[in-house]
Amino acid sequence: RKEVEQDPGPFNVPEGATVAFNCTYSNSASQSFFWYRQDCRKEPKLLMSVYSSGNEDGRFTAQLNRASQYISLLIRDSKLSDSATYLCVVNLASNTGKLIFGQGTTLQVKP
Amino acid sequence: GAVVSQHPSWVICKSGTSVKIECRSLDFQATTMFWYRQFPKQSLMLMATSNEGSKATYEQGVEKDKFLINHASLTLSTLTVTSAHPEDSSFYICSAAGLAGVPSYEQYFGPGTRLTVT
C-alpha cells in the first residue's frame, strides 16, 4: 500500500466549477499535512498546510480527518490558472523534515 | 526570500558518464538539504537527506555509491550521478530547510534538473 494515495485523475472541469480532491495516508503517526501544486515540468510549490480544524485560503479549503487518515482540498470557482497537478504531502516527524508525496491529482480547467 | 537554485536546469549525457547537479540556497543557510527524484507521471520520491558537514542519509533502495551527495557548506549541496544509465533519466529536485525558527518540513524547492541519459 502506498504511504500517500491520491486519485490521479485527470479532472476536467469548466471554469467556475467546484472541484474536490481526496487523499489518504497510511501512517497514523503522521504529524503534518500539506497540499502542494506542481505545474508541468516545474518544482512543487506549497499551496497550503492542512490543519485538523480545517483551513481556508481564498478559494481553497483544506480539511483533515485524522481518525480516517483522510485529507481533502476543495477549489471553488475554478480558474484556468488552477490547471496543475495537486500533490498531497505528509510529514511523519517534524524533526526529520521528511516529506512523503502522493502521486498527485491532475486538474484541467477548461474555458 | 528563501530562494533555492539548481544547476544545470537540464542536461543530456551519454551512458557511462557522471553528472553533477548543484543545489544552492541563495539567501539563507540551509542546515538540511533533500534530494528527490521524479519519474514521469509519478510522485516525488525522496532519495536522501543531507546535513551540512555530515554524511547523507539515503532512503531504502537508493544506492549511495551511485548517487554521491556532498553538503560541504550551508549554502551548497551537490548530487553526482555516477556512471549514468538511461534508467537514471529523471527530474531531480532539491529542497532546502533551515530558516531560523522554521521546522524542517517547511522546505524550499529548487527548480529541478532534468537529466536525460542516452
XYZ file of C-alpha atoms in Angstrom:
229
model
C 0.000 0.000 0.000
C 1.308 3.453 -0.884
C 2.001 5.738 2.024
C 0.025 8.571 0.462
C -2.669 7.796 -2.092
C -4.493 10.099 -4.440
C -6.789 9.664 -7.398
C -4.510 10.634 -10.292
C -7.395 11.984 -12.386
C -7.316 13.860 -14.640
C -10.188 16.023 -13.502
C -11.518 18.065 -16.386
C -13.824 20.845 -15.231
C -15.233 24.046 -16.726
C -14.264 27.440 -15.420
C -16.224 28.356 -12.344
C -16.735 24.783 -11.213
C -16.067 23.498 -7.722
C -13.760 20.514 -7.545
C -12.637 18.356 -4.644
C -9.542 16.208 -4.313
C -9.111 13.437 -1.786
C -6.069 11.863 -0.257
C -5.471 9.083 2.248
C -2.335 8.312 4.203
C -1.316 5.059 5.794
C 0.827 6.060 8.755
C -1.279 7.111 11.715
C 1.800 8.722 13.287
C 1.919 11.349 10.545
C 2.119 14.782 12.043
C 1.881 17.476 9.403
C -0.041 17.689 6.177
C 0.161 19.862 3.109
C -1.146 20.450 -0.365
C 1.410 21.393 -2.987
C 0.832 22.480 -6.534
C 3.090 21.365 -9.361
C 2.963 22.794 -12.842
C 4.215 20.761 -15.773
C 7.995 20.265 -15.659
C 8.348 22.567 -12.659
C 9.124 22.141 -8.995
C 6.307 21.729 -6.449
C 5.148 24.832 -4.635
C 3.417 24.874 -1.272
C -0.254 25.703 -1.661
C -1.334 25.388 1.944
C -0.836 23.489 5.152
C -3.739 21.407 6.426
C -4.960 21.627 9.998
C -7.352 19.432 11.939
C -9.773 22.312 12.335
C -9.838 22.841 8.597
C -8.493 25.941 6.958
C -9.325 28.193 4.088
C -7.254 30.404 1.832
C -9.380 32.316 -0.620
C -10.996 29.821 -2.973
C -9.126 26.900 -1.435
C -10.298 24.918 1.571
C -8.383 22.058 3.143
C -9.693 19.515 5.605
C -8.020 16.835 7.680
C -9.671 13.854 9.333
C -7.085 12.139 11.500
C -9.419 9.324 12.520
C -9.981 8.357 8.884
C -6.466 9.381 7.809
C -8.033 11.436 5.085
C -7.180 14.838 3.648
C -9.168 16.892 1.182
C -8.772 20.010 -0.912
C -11.723 21.955 -2.268
C -11.300 24.528 -5.002
C -14.217 26.854 -5.626
C -14.819 28.978 -8.706
C -12.067 27.270 -10.695
C -9.866 29.441 -12.868
C -7.919 28.448 -15.957
C -4.778 29.186 -13.969
C -5.703 26.487 -11.456
C -4.797 23.845 -14.048
C -1.931 21.900 -12.493
C -1.169 18.750 -10.540
C -2.069 18.882 -6.850
C 0.131 16.880 -4.531
C -0.925 15.639 -1.137
C 2.090 15.633 1.173
C 2.624 14.208 4.637
C 5.384 14.693 7.186
C 5.982 11.868 9.637
C 8.047 13.714 12.187
C 8.834 17.395 12.211
C 12.394 16.880 13.386
C 13.314 14.883 10.295
C 11.672 17.094 7.733
C 10.984 14.030 5.612
C 8.081 14.645 3.256
C 6.077 11.858 1.639
C 4.428 12.901 -1.605
C 1.329 11.452 -3.158
C 1.244 10.752 -6.865
C -0.730 13.907 -7.481
C -4.122 14.670 -8.976
C -4.174 16.477 -12.282
C -6.702 19.252 -12.780
C -7.512 20.725 -16.153
C -9.827 23.723 -16.102
C -11.362 24.478 -19.469
C -12.969 27.688 -20.704
C 13.455 35.364 0.410
C 14.202 31.628 0.715
C 15.310 31.061 -2.858
C 16.899 27.804 -3.944
C 18.654 27.411 -7.253
C 19.767 24.335 -9.157
C 22.299 23.976 -11.873
C 22.092 22.828 -14.554
C 18.387 23.057 -15.318
C 18.731 20.289 -17.854
C 21.490 18.006 -19.018
C 21.898 15.319 -21.647
C 24.744 12.896 -21.191
C 25.949 9.636 -22.606
C 25.573 6.365 -20.809
C 28.502 5.663 -18.518
C 29.385 9.260 -17.783
C 28.891 11.077 -14.491
C 26.782 14.158 -13.954
C 26.963 16.638 -11.089
C 23.953 18.685 -10.050
C 24.316 21.661 -7.734
C 21.740 22.940 -5.294
C 22.246 26.320 -3.664
C 20.305 28.246 -1.077
C 20.758 31.833 -2.192
C 19.610 33.882 0.765
C 19.650 31.605 3.779
C 21.796 28.966 5.372
C 20.374 25.531 4.766
C 21.321 23.128 7.509
C 19.472 20.364 5.729
C 19.032 19.666 2.051
C 16.896 16.985 0.498
C 17.237 15.325 -2.891
C 14.192 13.983 -4.707
C 13.660 12.189 -7.982
C 10.504 12.245 -10.044
C 9.770 9.943 -12.966
C 7.041 10.906 -15.463
C 3.546 10.718 -14.012
C 4.891 9.623 -10.649
C 5.309 11.326 -7.319
C 8.455 12.872 -5.965
C 10.487 10.242 -4.185
C 12.965 11.262 -1.522
C 16.407 9.919 -2.352
C 18.454 11.250 0.526
C 18.730 13.803 3.283
C 21.957 15.665 3.778
C 23.057 17.761 6.708
C 25.929 20.161 6.360
C 29.230 18.581 7.270
C 27.959 15.043 7.716
C 27.225 12.040 5.543
C 23.938 11.895 3.738
C 21.184 9.552 4.857
C 19.877 7.563 1.928
C 16.388 6.150 1.554
C 15.905 2.453 1.146
C 16.688 1.322 -2.372
C 18.853 4.302 -3.281
C 22.454 3.330 -3.994
C 24.764 5.641 -2.105
C 27.735 4.729 -4.309
C 25.826 5.656 -7.420
C 24.274 8.873 -6.133
C 27.032 10.741 -4.351
C 25.878 13.607 -2.178
C 28.120 16.264 -0.765
C 26.941 19.044 1.539
C 30.144 20.868 2.247
C 28.685 24.256 3.120
C 25.473 25.715 4.445
C 24.535 27.003 1.013
C 25.598 24.229 -1.334
C 24.824 20.577 -1.798
C 25.764 18.520 -4.834
C 24.394 15.292 -6.227
C 26.610 13.318 -8.575
C 25.035 10.577 -10.638
C 27.930 8.249 -11.348
C 28.070 6.010 -14.411
C 24.658 7.195 -15.505
C 22.402 4.871 -17.451
C 19.174 5.560 -19.368
C 17.091 4.371 -16.412
C 18.569 7.258 -14.380
C 16.862 9.725 -16.695
C 14.541 11.668 -14.452
C 13.696 15.022 -12.915
C 15.955 15.640 -9.923
C 14.769 18.240 -7.429
C 16.473 19.517 -4.323
C 14.955 21.312 -1.394
C 16.491 23.199 1.475
C 15.458 23.715 5.043
C 16.973 25.557 7.931
C 15.488 29.003 8.218
C 15.740 30.046 11.840
C 12.638 29.099 13.786
C 11.103 27.254 10.847
C 10.505 23.489 11.117
C 12.494 21.364 8.701
C 9.379 20.113 6.935
C 8.981 23.628 5.549
C 11.251 23.211 2.602
C 12.107 25.474 -0.273
C 12.392 23.676 -3.563
C 14.828 24.269 -6.353
C 13.539 24.457 -9.930
C 14.761 20.953 -10.706
C 17.232 19.407 -13.116
C 16.029 17.277 -15.991
C 18.559 14.553 -16.728
C 18.434 12.574 -19.955
C 20.916 9.748 -20.406
C 21.306 8.495 -23.963
